[in-house]
Amino acid sequence: MNDTATSAPTEPKPRSIFPVFLTVFIDLVGFSILIPVFPLLILPNSPFRVTPAGWSPKEGLIMLGFLQAVYPLCTFIAAPILGQLSDRYGRRPVLAFSIFGTAVGYAVFALGIHWASIPALFIGRAIDGLTGGNIAVAQAAVGDVSTDKNRQKNFGLIGAAFGLGFIIGPYIGGRLSSPGRSFYGLFTTPHWFGATTPFWFATVLCIVNVVMILTRFPETIHHKDAHRRIDLGTSVKNVVRGFGSERLRVLLASSFFFNAGFTFFTTFFGVYLSRKFSFTPDNTGDYFAFVGLFIAFSQGAIVPRVAHKLHDYQVLRFSFFGLAFAMSGFFLAGHKWQLFALVPIFSAFNGLSMANQSSLISRSAERGRQGEAMGISSSVMNLAQVPASVLVGYITGSVTSNTPLVVSTICIAIAGVVFLMFFRTTFVKDVPDHVQAPAH
């Protein structure tokens, strides 16, 4: 972002931060809300199946892989453009426009399920991806209104929004898509709940967020860069520039394999749970919410404690391998209790890996270019999700196959090998910054 275009930061009112918090929360909900719904779209005998009757489950998985890939691909393209537009026209109009686009994307996706229209599903996810890549804009807005006194607290709230979105997204996706299910004995979900309900709920949430942005969030830059040229190819240039940098290329390569491996897990695991372990959508949502809670605990409790003992690069030398080990347990598990028992181990190593990658990329960047480095990292993360999502269906022999989990384990182990063999501390400052750990 253009630092010269921002006004001097002032102490923000709490109400100024909350709409941005909600924006980031909704983005993460949009990423994770599909996890428990996906199996409903392809499995035989599902009342919400959208694939033709003649399609095999494998063909359905291939379609789901492409559907999952649309969102990160569009976000990869659009996120830097939204950032540039926010420098030119202001944070508030770009946030409002992008959130409204996300609402449209959710609505189109819901209609695609209702109509059993695969093209509508793809269009909905594409709209959501093109307009939903606004996290960088939200972070810039928080930076605009933060002071040295409250900067850590404000960005900590954004990190909390990441974690909370990943917890709530699968949970509401599972609960709102399950008709006639008891909610802890308090009430039973209505008969009209179904696969479309989570997306109508998210649509309404987005509309509320748009109203909050327009009415309660003040513009945070007052000297806009009105003549700035919008570079449509920024994402590709970011990746090329990143891998051409001695400071970043090893970290980005490790990040690419890490995020590809994690995508194999999230894209496929909901279907795997439903077929091998007979999980219903609400069971799947509860399980991923359970995972999210432990990831949040890891970010909030384990990561800071480890940061006082070890440098970020020292943590990554074992955390990638620890995560690969935990991931291998998922494809070896034969009982539900084993799936739950693995969650604390998986979440701890996952939280350590995510937080310390972000810390080390920021510290390895040239002074004054940390923001650019984090933008490049975000582009690489989105790019890694695209081929991983597409490949899931092709490498899966059946919906009970654990092959994607094996590939996920291998990818994360490769991330560890690349980091262990090739990373050097040449460009890292001697004294590490305190690790700030937004989950994503």
JSON list of N, CA, C and O in Angstrom, two decimals, residues 235-286:
[
{"chain": "A", "resi": 235, "resn": "SER", "atom": "N", "xyz": [-0.30, -10.20, -9.54]},
{"chain": "A", "resi": 235, "resn": "SER", "atom": "CA", "xyz": [-0.15, -11.51, -8.87]},
{"chain": "A", "resi": 235, "resn": "SER", "atom": "C", "xyz": [0.95, -12.34, -9.50]},
{"chain": "A", "resi": 235, "resn": "SER", "atom": "O", "xyz": [1.80, -12.91, -8.80]},
{"chain": "A", "resi": 236, "resn": "VAL", "atom": "N", "xyz": [0.94, -12.42, -10.84]},
{"chain": "A", "resi": 236, "resn": "VAL", "atom": "CA", "xyz": [1.97, -13.20, -11.53]},
{"chain": "A", "resi": 236, "resn": "VAL", "atom": "C", "xyz": [3.34, -12.58, -11.28]},
{"chain": "A", "resi": 236, "resn": "VAL", "atom": "O", "xyz": [4.32, -13.29, -11.01]},
{"chain": "A", "resi": 237, "resn": "LYS", "atom": "N", "xyz": [3.42, -11.26, -11.37]},
{"chain": "A", "resi": 237, "resn": "LYS", "atom": "CA", "xyz": [4.70, -10.58, -11.13]},
{"chain": "A", "resi": 237, "resn": "LYS", "atom": "C", "xyz": [5.18, -10.81, -9.71]},
{"chain": "A", "resi": 237, "resn": "LYS", "atom": "O", "xyz": [6.38, -10.95, -9.46]},
{"chain": "A", "resi": 238, "resn": "ASN", "atom": "N", "xyz": [4.24, -10.83, -8.76]},
{"chain": "A", "resi": 238, "resn": "ASN", "atom": "CA", "xyz": [4.60, -11.11, -7.36]},
{"chain": "A", "resi": 238, "resn": "ASN", "atom": "C", "xyz": [5.29, -12.45, -7.22]},
{"chain": "A", "resi": 238, "resn": "ASN", "atom": "O", "xyz": [6.32, -12.58, -6.55]},
{"chain": "A", "resi": 239, "resn": "VAL", "atom": "N", "xyz": [4.71, -13.48, -7.83]},
{"chain": "A", "resi": 239, "resn": "VAL", "atom": "CA", "xyz": [5.27, -14.82, -7.72]},
{"chain": "A", "resi": 239, "resn": "VAL", "atom": "C", "xyz": [6.65, -14.89, -8.37]},
{"chain": "A", "resi": 239, "resn": "VAL", "atom": "O", "xyz": [7.60, -15.44, -7.80]},
{"chain": "A", "resi": 240, "resn": "VAL", "atom": "N", "xyz": [6.77, -14.32, -9.56]},
{"chain": "A", "resi": 240, "resn": "VAL", "atom": "CA", "xyz": [8.06, -14.31, -10.26]},
{"chain": "A", "resi": 240, "resn": "VAL", "atom": "C", "xyz": [9.10, -13.58, -9.43]},
{"chain": "A", "resi": 240, "resn": "VAL", "atom": "O", "xyz": [10.25, -14.04, -9.26]},
{"chain": "A", "resi": 241, "resn": "ARG", "atom": "N", "xyz": [8.72, -12.41, -8.90]},
{"chain": "A", "resi": 241, "resn": "ARG", "atom": "CA", "xyz": [9.66, -11.62, -8.10]},
{"chain": "A", "resi": 241, "resn": "ARG", "atom": "C", "xyz": [10.05, -12.37, -6.83]},
{"chain": "A", "resi": 241, "resn": "ARG", "atom": "O", "xyz": [11.21, -12.35, -6.40]},
{"chain": "A", "resi": 242, "resn": "GLY", "atom": "N", "xyz": [9.08, -13.03, -6.22]},
{"chain": "A", "resi": 242, "resn": "GLY", "atom": "CA", "xyz": [9.36, -13.75, -4.97]},
{"chain": "A", "resi": 242, "resn": "GLY", "atom": "C", "xyz": [10.34, -14.89, -5.17]},
{"chain": "A", "resi": 242, "resn": "GLY", "atom": "O", "xyz": [11.31, -15.03, -4.41]},
{"chain": "A", "resi": 243, "resn": "PHE", "atom": "N", "xyz": [10.10, -15.71, -6.19]},
{"chain": "A", "resi": 243, "resn": "PHE", "atom": "CA", "xyz": [10.99, -16.85, -6.41]},
{"chain": "A", "resi": 243, "resn": "PHE", "atom": "C", "xyz": [12.33, -16.42, -7.01]},
{"chain": "A", "resi": 243, "resn": "PHE", "atom": "O", "xyz": [13.27, -17.21, -7.03]},
{"chain": "A", "resi": 244, "resn": "GLY", "atom": "N", "xyz": [12.41, -15.17, -7.47]},
{"chain": "A", "resi": 244, "resn": "GLY", "atom": "CA", "xyz": [13.69, -14.65, -7.94]},
{"chain": "A", "resi": 244, "resn": "GLY", "atom": "C", "xyz": [14.50, -14.02, -6.84]},
{"chain": "A", "resi": 244, "resn": "GLY", "atom": "O", "xyz": [15.65, -13.63, -7.06]},
{"chain": "A", "resi": 245, "resn": "SER", "atom": "N", "xyz": [13.94, -13.94, -5.64]},
{"chain": "A", "resi": 245, "resn": "SER", "atom": "CA", "xyz": [14.62, -13.30, -4.52]},
{"chain": "A", "resi": 245, "resn": "SER", "atom": "C", "xyz": [15.40, -14.32, -3.70]},
{"chain": "A", "resi": 245, "resn": "SER", "atom": "O", "xyz": [14.85, -15.32, -3.24]},
{"chain": "A", "resi": 246, "resn": "GLU", "atom": "N", "xyz": [16.67, -14.05, -3.49]},
{"chain": "A", "resi": 246, "resn": "GLU", "atom": "CA", "xyz": [17.48, -14.92, -2.63]},
{"chain": "A", "resi": 246, "resn": "GLU", "atom": "C", "xyz": [16.92, -14.99, -1.22]},
{"chain": "A", "resi": 246, "resn": "GLU", "atom": "O", "xyz": [17.03, -16.01, -0.54]},
{"chain": "A", "resi": 247, "resn": "ARG", "atom": "N", "xyz": [16.34, -13.89, -0.78]},
{"chain": "A", "resi": 247, "resn": "ARG", "atom": "CA", "xyz": [15.83, -13.82, 0.58]},
{"chain": "A", "resi": 247, "resn": "ARG", "atom": "C", "xyz": [14.60, -14.70, 0.78]},
{"chain": "A", "resi": 247, "resn": "ARG", "atom": "O", "xyz": [14.39, -15.21, 1.88]},
{"chain": "A", "resi": 248, "resn": "LEU", "atom": "N", "xyz": [13.78, -14.85, -0.26]},
{"chain": "A", "resi": 248, "resn": "LEU", "atom": "CA", "xyz": [12.46, -15.43, -0.09]},
{"chain": "A", "resi": 248, "resn": "LEU", "atom": "C", "xyz": [12.24, -16.77, -0.77]},
{"chain": "A", "resi": 248, "resn": "LEU", "atom": "O", "xyz": [11.30, -17.48, -0.41]},
{"chain": "A", "resi": 249, "resn": "ARG", "atom": "N", "xyz": [13.06, -17.13, -1.76]},
{"chain": "A", "resi": 249, "resn": "ARG", "atom": "CA", "xyz": [12.68, -18.26, -2.61]},
{"chain": "A", "resi": 249, "resn": "ARG", "atom": "C", "xyz": [12.53, -19.58, -1.84]},
{"chain": "A", "resi": 249, "resn": "ARG", "atom": "O", "xyz": [11.61, -20.35, -2.10]},
{"chain": "A", "resi": 250, "resn": "VAL", "atom": "N", "xyz": [13.41, -19.84, -0.89]},
{"chain": "A", "resi": 250, "resn": "VAL", "atom": "CA", "xyz": [13.31, -21.10, -0.13]},
{"chain": "A", "resi": 250, "resn": "VAL", "atom": "C", "xyz": [12.06, -21.09, 0.74]},
{"chain": "A", "resi": 250, "resn": "VAL", "atom": "O", "xyz": [11.32, -22.08, 0.82]},
{"chain": "A", "resi": 251, "resn": "LEU", "atom": "N", "xyz": [11.79, -19.95, 1.38]},
{"chain": "A", "resi": 251, "resn": "LEU", "atom": "CA", "xyz": [10.60, -19.84, 2.23]},
{"chain": "A", "resi": 251, "resn": "LEU", "atom": "C", "xyz": [9.33, -20.00, 1.41]},
{"chain": "A", "resi": 251, "resn": "LEU", "atom": "O", "xyz": [8.38, -20.66, 1.83]},
{"chain": "A", "resi": 252, "resn": "LEU", "atom": "N", "xyz": [9.31, -19.40, 0.22]},
{"chain": "A", "resi": 252, "resn": "LEU", "atom": "CA", "xyz": [8.12, -19.50, -0.63]},
{"chain": "A", "resi": 252, "resn": "LEU", "atom": "C", "xyz": [7.94, -20.91, -1.18]},
{"chain": "A", "resi": 252, "resn": "LEU", "atom": "O", "xyz": [6.81, -21.38, -1.32]},
{"chain": "A", "resi": 253, "resn": "ALA", "atom": "N", "xyz": [9.03, -21.58, -1.48]},
{"chain": "A", "resi": 253, "resn": "ALA", "atom": "CA", "xyz": [8.93, -22.97, -1.96]},
{"chain": "A", "resi": 253, "resn": "ALA", "atom": "C", "xyz": [8.35, -23.86, -0.86]},
{"chain": "A", "resi": 253, "resn": "ALA", "atom": "O", "xyz": [7.46, -24.69, -1.10]},
{"chain": "A", "resi": 254, "resn": "SER", "atom": "N", "xyz": [8.85, -23.67, 0.36]},
{"chain": "A", "resi": 254, "resn": "SER", "atom": "CA", "xyz": [8.30, -24.45, 1.49]},
{"chain": "A", "resi": 254, "resn": "SER", "atom": "C", "xyz": [6.83, -24.12, 1.70]},
{"chain": "A", "resi": 254, "resn": "SER", "atom": "O", "xyz": [6.00, -25.01, 1.93]},
{"chain": "A", "resi": 255, "resn": "SER", "atom": "N", "xyz": [6.49, -22.83, 1.61]},
{"chain": "A", "resi": 255, "resn": "SER", "atom": "CA", "xyz": [5.11, -22.41, 1.79]},
{"chain": "A", "resi": 255, "resn": "SER", "atom": "C", "xyz": [4.20, -23.01, 0.71]},
{"chain": "A", "resi": 255, "resn": "SER", "atom": "O", "xyz": [3.06, -23.40, 0.99]},
{"chain": "A", "resi": 256, "resn": "PHE", "atom": "N", "xyz": [4.70, -23.09, -0.51]},
{"chain": "A", "resi": 256, "resn": "PHE", "atom": "CA", "xyz": [3.91, -23.65, -1.61]},
{"chain": "A", "resi": 256, "resn": "PHE", "atom": "C", "xyz": [3.55, -25.11, -1.31]},
{"chain": "A", "resi": 256, "resn": "PHE", "atom": "O", "xyz": [2.38, -25.50, -1.41]},
{"chain": "A", "resi": 257, "resn": "PHE", "atom": "N", "xyz": [4.54, -25.91, -0.92]},
{"chain": "A", "resi": 257, "resn": "PHE", "atom": "CA", "xyz": [4.26, -27.32, -0.63]},
{"chain": "A", "resi": 257, "resn": "PHE", "atom": "C", "xyz": [3.39, -27.48, 0.62]},
{"chain": "A", "resi": 257, "resn": "PHE", "atom": "O", "xyz": [2.52, -28.35, 0.67]},
{"chain": "A", "resi": 258, "resn": "PHE", "atom": "N", "xyz": [3.63, -26.62, 1.61]},
{"chain": "A", "resi": 258, "resn": "PHE", "atom": "CA", "xyz": [2.81, -26.68, 2.83]},
{"chain": "A", "resi": 258, "resn": "PHE", "atom": "C", "xyz": [1.34, -26.41, 2.52]},
{"chain": "A", "resi": 258, "resn": "PHE", "atom": "O", "xyz": [0.46, -27.16, 2.93]},
{"chain": "A", "resi": 259, "resn": "ASN", "atom": "N", "xyz": [1.07, -25.34, 1.77]},
{"chain": "A", "resi": 259, "resn": "ASN", "atom": "CA", "xyz": [-0.32, -24.98, 1.47]},
{"chain": "A", "resi": 259, "resn": "ASN", "atom": "C", "xyz": [-0.96, -25.95, 0.48]},
{"chain": "A", "resi": 259, "resn": "ASN", "atom": "O", "xyz": [-2.16, -26.20, 0.58]},
{"chain": "A", "resi": 260, "resn": "ALA", "atom": "N", "xyz": [-0.17, -26.51, -0.42]},
{"chain": "A", "resi": 260, "resn": "ALA", "atom": "CA", "xyz": [-0.71, -27.55, -1.30]},
{"chain": "A", "resi": 260, "resn": "ALA", "atom": "C", "xyz": [-1.13, -28.76, -0.48]},
{"chain": "A", "resi": 260, "resn": "ALA", "atom": "O", "xyz": [-2.23, -29.31, -0.67]},
{"chain": "A", "resi": 261, "resn": "GLY", "atom": "N", "xyz": [-0.29, -29.17, 0.46]},
{"chain": "A", "resi": 261, "resn": "GLY", "atom": "CA", "xyz": [-0.61, -30.32, 1.30]},
{"chain": "A", "resi": 261, "resn": "GLY", "atom": "C", "xyz": [-1.84, -30.07, 2.15]},
{"chain": "A", "resi": 261, "resn": "GLY", "atom": "O", "xyz": [-2.71, -30.94, 2.28]},
{"chain": "A", "resi": 262, "resn": "PHE", "atom": "N", "xyz": [-1.95, -28.88, 2.73]},
{"chain": "A", "resi": 262, "resn": "PHE", "atom": "CA", "xyz": [-3.10, -28.56, 3.56]},
{"chain": "A", "resi": 262, "resn": "PHE", "atom": "C", "xyz": [-4.38, -28.52, 2.73]},
{"chain": "A", "resi": 262, "resn": "PHE", "atom": "O", "xyz": [-5.46, -28.88, 3.20]},
{"chain": "A", "resi": 263, "resn": "THR", "atom": "N", "xyz": [-4.27, -28.10, 1.46]},
{"chain": "A", "resi": 263, "resn": "THR", "atom": "CA", "xyz": [-5.44, -28.06, 0.58]},
{"chain": "A", "resi": 263, "resn": "THR", "atom": "C", "xyz": [-5.92, -29.47, 0.23]},
{"chain": "A", "resi": 263, "resn": "THR", "atom": "O", "xyz": [-7.13, -29.71, 0.15]},
{"chain": "A", "resi": 264, "resn": "PHE", "atom": "N", "xyz": [-4.99, -30.39, -0.02]},
{"chain": "A", "resi": 264, "resn": "PHE", "atom": "CA", "xyz": [-5.40, -31.80, -0.22]},
{"chain": "A", "resi": 264, "resn": "PHE", "atom": "C", "xyz": [-6.25, -32.28, 0.95]},
{"chain": "A", "resi": 264, "resn": "PHE", "atom": "O", "xyz": [-7.23, -32.99, 0.78]},
{"chain": "A", "resi": 265, "resn": "PHE", "atom": "N", "xyz": [-5.85, -31.87, 2.15]},
{"chain": "A", "resi": 265, "resn": "PHE", "atom": "CA", "xyz": [-6.56, -32.29, 3.36]},
{"chain": "A", "resi": 265, "resn": "PHE", "atom": "C", "xyz": [-7.96, -31.66, 3.43]},
{"chain": "A", "resi": 265, "resn": "PHE", "atom": "O", "xyz": [-8.96, -32.36, 3.59]},
{"chain": "A", "resi": 266, "resn": "THR", "atom": "N", "xyz": [-8.06, -30.32, 3.29]},
{"chain": "A", "resi": 266, "resn": "THR", "atom": "CA", "xyz": [-9.35, -29.66, 3.50]},
{"chain": "A", "resi": 266, "resn": "THR", "atom": "C", "xyz": [-10.33, -29.94, 2.36]},
{"chain": "A", "resi": 266, "resn": "THR", "atom": "O", "xyz": [-11.54, -30.01, 2.59]},
{"chain": "A", "resi": 267, "resn": "THR", "atom": "N", "xyz": [-9.83, -30.09, 1.13]},
{"chain": "A", "resi": 267, "resn": "THR", "atom": "CA", "xyz": [-10.73, -30.31, -0.01]},
{"chain": "A", "resi": 267, "resn": "THR", "atom": "C", "xyz": [-11.40, -31.67, 0.07]},
{"chain": "A", "resi": 267, "resn": "THR", "atom": "O", "xyz": [-12.59, -31.82, -0.26]},
{"chain": "A", "resi": 268, "resn": "PHE", "atom": "N", "xyz": [-10.68, -32.67, 0.51]},
{"chain": "A", "resi": 268, "resn": "PHE", "atom": "CA", "xyz": [-11.13, -34.06, 0.41]},
{"chain": "A", "resi": 268, "resn": "PHE", "atom": "C", "xyz": [-11.66, -34.63, 1.71]},
{"chain": "A", "resi": 268, "resn": "PHE", "atom": "O", "xyz": [-12.51, -35.52, 1.72]},
{"chain": "A", "resi": 269, "resn": "PHE", "atom": "N", "xyz": [-11.21, -34.10, 2.85]},
{"chain": "A", "resi": 269, "resn": "PHE", "atom": "CA", "xyz": [-11.40, -34.79, 4.10]},
{"chain": "A", "resi": 269, "resn": "PHE", "atom": "C", "xyz": [-12.88, -34.90, 4.49]},
{"chain": "A", "resi": 269, "resn": "PHE", "atom": "O", "xyz": [-13.29, -35.89, 5.10]},
{"chain": "A", "resi": 270, "resn": "GLY", "atom": "N", "xyz": [-13.68, -33.88, 4.16]},
{"chain": "A", "resi": 270, "resn": "GLY", "atom": "CA", "xyz": [-15.10, -33.96, 4.49]},
{"chain": "A", "resi": 270, "resn": "GLY", "atom": "C", "xyz": [-15.79, -35.13, 3.79]},
{"chain": "A", "resi": 270, "resn": "GLY", "atom": "O", "xyz": [-16.62, -35.84, 4.39]},
{"chain": "A", "resi": 271, "resn": "VAL", "atom": "N", "xyz": [-15.46, -35.35, 2.51]},
{"chain": "A", "resi": 271, "resn": "VAL", "atom": "CA", "xyz": [-16.02, -36.47, 1.78]},
{"chain": "A", "resi": 271, "resn": "VAL", "atom": "C", "xyz": [-15.53, -37.79, 2.38]},
{"chain": "A", "resi": 271, "resn": "VAL", "atom": "O", "xyz": [-16.29, -38.75, 2.54]},
{"chain": "A", "resi": 272, "resn": "TYR", "atom": "N", "xyz": [-14.25, -37.85, 2.71]},
{"chain": "A", "resi": 272, "resn": "TYR", "atom": "CA", "xyz": [-13.64, -39.05, 3.30]},
{"chain": "A", "resi": 272, "resn": "TYR", "atom": "C", "xyz": [-14.34, -39.41, 4.62]},
{"chain": "A", "resi": 272, "resn": "TYR", "atom": "O", "xyz": [-14.68, -40.57, 4.87]},
{"chain": "A", "resi": 273, "resn": "LEU", "atom": "N", "xyz": [-14.60, -38.40, 5.45]},
{"chain": "A", "resi": 273, "resn": "LEU", "atom": "CA", "xyz": [-15.26, -38.65, 6.73]},
{"chain": "A", "resi": 273, "resn": "LEU", "atom": "C", "xyz": [-16.68, -39.17, 6.53]},
{"chain": "A", "resi": 273, "resn": "LEU", "atom": "O", "xyz": [-17.14, -40.07, 7.26]},
{"chain": "A", "resi": 274, "resn": "SER", "atom": "N", "xyz": [-17.38, -38.63, 5.54]},
{"chain": "A", "resi": 274, "resn": "SER", "atom": "CA", "xyz": [-18.77, -39.03, 5.33]},
{"chain": "A", "resi": 274, "resn": "SER", "atom": "C", "xyz": [-18.88, -40.46, 4.82]},
{"chain": "A", "resi": 274, "resn": "SER", "atom": "O", "xyz": [-19.83, -41.18, 5.15]},
{"chain": "A", "resi": 275, "resn": "ARG", "atom": "N", "xyz": [-17.90, -40.89, 4.04]},
{"chain": "A", "resi": 275, "resn": "ARG", "atom": "CA", "xyz": [-17.99, -42.22, 3.43]},
{"chain": "A", "resi": 275, "resn": "ARG", "atom": "C", "xyz": [-17.36, -43.29, 4.31]},
{"chain": "A", "resi": 275, "resn": "ARG", "atom": "O", "xyz": [-17.95, -44.35, 4.50]},
{"chain": "A", "resi": 276, "resn": "LYS", "atom": "N", "xyz": [-16.19, -43.04, 4.85]},
{"chain": "A", "resi": 276, "resn": "LYS", "atom": "CA", "xyz": [-15.51, -44.08, 5.62]},
{"chain": "A", "resi": 276, "resn": "LYS", "atom": "C", "xyz": [-16.01, -44.16, 7.05]},
{"chain": "A", "resi": 276, "resn": "LYS", "atom": "O", "xyz": [-16.08, -45.26, 7.63]},
{"chain": "A", "resi": 277, "resn": "PHE", "atom": "N", "xyz": [-16.37, -43.00, 7.63]},
{"chain": "A", "resi": 277, "resn": "PHE", "atom": "CA", "xyz": [-16.75, -42.99, 9.04]},
{"chain": "A", "resi": 277, "resn": "PHE", "atom": "C", "xyz": [-18.21, -42.62, 9.25]},
{"chain": "A", "resi": 277, "resn": "PHE", "atom": "O", "xyz": [-18.64, -42.40, 10.38]},
{"chain": "A", "resi": 278, "resn": "SER", "atom": "N", "xyz": [-18.98, -42.50, 8.16]},
{"chain": "A", "resi": 278, "resn": "SER", "atom": "CA", "xyz": [-20.42, -42.23, 8.21]},
{"chain": "A", "resi": 278, "resn": "SER", "atom": "C", "xyz": [-20.74, -40.92, 8.93]},
{"chain": "A", "resi": 278, "resn": "SER", "atom": "O", "xyz": [-21.74, -40.82, 9.65]},
{"chain": "A", "resi": 279, "resn": "PHE", "atom": "N", "xyz": [-19.89, -39.91, 8.74]},
{"chain": "A", "resi": 279, "resn": "PHE", "atom": "CA", "xyz": [-20.17, -38.60, 9.32]},
{"chain": "A", "resi": 279, "resn": "PHE", "atom": "C", "xyz": [-21.31, -37.93, 8.55]},
{"chain": "A", "resi": 279, "resn": "PHE", "atom": "O", "xyz": [-21.33, -37.92, 7.33]},
{"chain": "A", "resi": 280, "resn": "THR", "atom": "N", "xyz": [-22.26, -37.37, 9.29]},
{"chain": "A", "resi": 280, "resn": "THR", "atom": "CA", "xyz": [-23.28, -36.52, 8.68]},
{"chain": "A", "resi": 280, "resn": "THR", "atom": "C", "xyz": [-22.70, -35.11, 8.52]},
{"chain": "A", "resi": 280, "resn": "THR", "atom": "O", "xyz": [-21.64, -34.81, 9.09]},
{"chain": "A", "resi": 281, "resn": "PRO", "atom": "N", "xyz": [-23.37, -34.22, 7.75]},
{"chain": "A", "resi": 281, "resn": "PRO", "atom": "CA", "xyz": [-22.82, -32.86, 7.60]},
{"chain": "A", "resi": 281, "resn": "PRO", "atom": "C", "xyz": [-22.58, -32.16, 8.93]},
{"chain": "A", "resi": 281, "resn": "PRO", "atom": "O", "xyz": [-21.56, -31.47, 9.10]},
{"chain": "A", "resi": 282, "resn": "ASP", "atom": "N", "xyz": [-23.52, -32.32, 9.90]},
{"chain": "A", "resi": 282, "resn": "ASP", "atom": "CA", "xyz": [-23.29, -31.65, 11.18]},
{"chain": "A", "resi": 282, "resn": "ASP", "atom": "C", "xyz": [-22.15, -32.29, 11.95]},
{"chain": "A", "resi": 282, "resn": "ASP", "atom": "O", "xyz": [-21.41, -31.60, 12.66]},
{"chain": "A", "resi": 283, "resn": "ASN", "atom": "N", "xyz": [-21.94, -33.61, 11.80]},
{"chain": "A", "resi": 283, "resn": "ASN", "atom": "CA", "xyz": [-20.77, -34.25, 12.41]},
{"chain": "A", "resi": 283, "resn": "ASN", "atom": "C", "xyz": [-19.48, -33.67, 11.82]},
{"chain": "A", "resi": 283, "resn": "ASN", "atom": "O", "xyz": [-18.53, -33.38, 12.55]},
{"chain": "A", "resi": 284, "resn": "THR", "atom": "N", "xyz": [-19.46, -33.51, 10.49]},
{"chain": "A", "resi": 284, "resn": "THR", "atom": "CA", "xyz": [-18.27, -32.97, 9.82]},
{"chain": "A", "resi": 284, "resn": "THR", "atom": "C", "xyz": [-18.02, -31.53, 10.26]},
{"chain": "A", "resi": 284, "resn": "THR", "atom": "O", "xyz": [-16.88, -31.14, 10.54]},
{"chain": "A", "resi": 285, "resn": "GLY", "atom": "N", "xyz": [-19.10, -30.73, 10.33]},
{"chain": "A", "resi": 285, "resn": "GLY", "atom": "CA", "xyz": [-18.95, -29.36, 10.79]},
{"chain": "A", "resi": 285, "resn": "GLY", "atom": "C", "xyz": [-18.42, -29.29, 12.20]},
{"chain": "A", "resi": 285, "resn": "GLY", "atom": "O", "xyz": [-17.54, -28.48, 12.51]},
{"chain": "A", "resi": 286, "resn": "ASP", "atom": "N", "xyz": [-18.96, -30.13, 13.08]},
{"chain": "A", "resi": 286, "resn": "ASP", "atom": "CA", "xyz": [-18.49, -30.16, 14.46]},
{"chain": "A", "resi": 286, "resn": "ASP", "atom": "C", "xyz": [-17.02, -30.56, 14.53]},
{"chain": "A", "resi": 286, "resn": "ASP", "atom": "O", "xyz": [-16.25, -30.00, 15.32]}
]
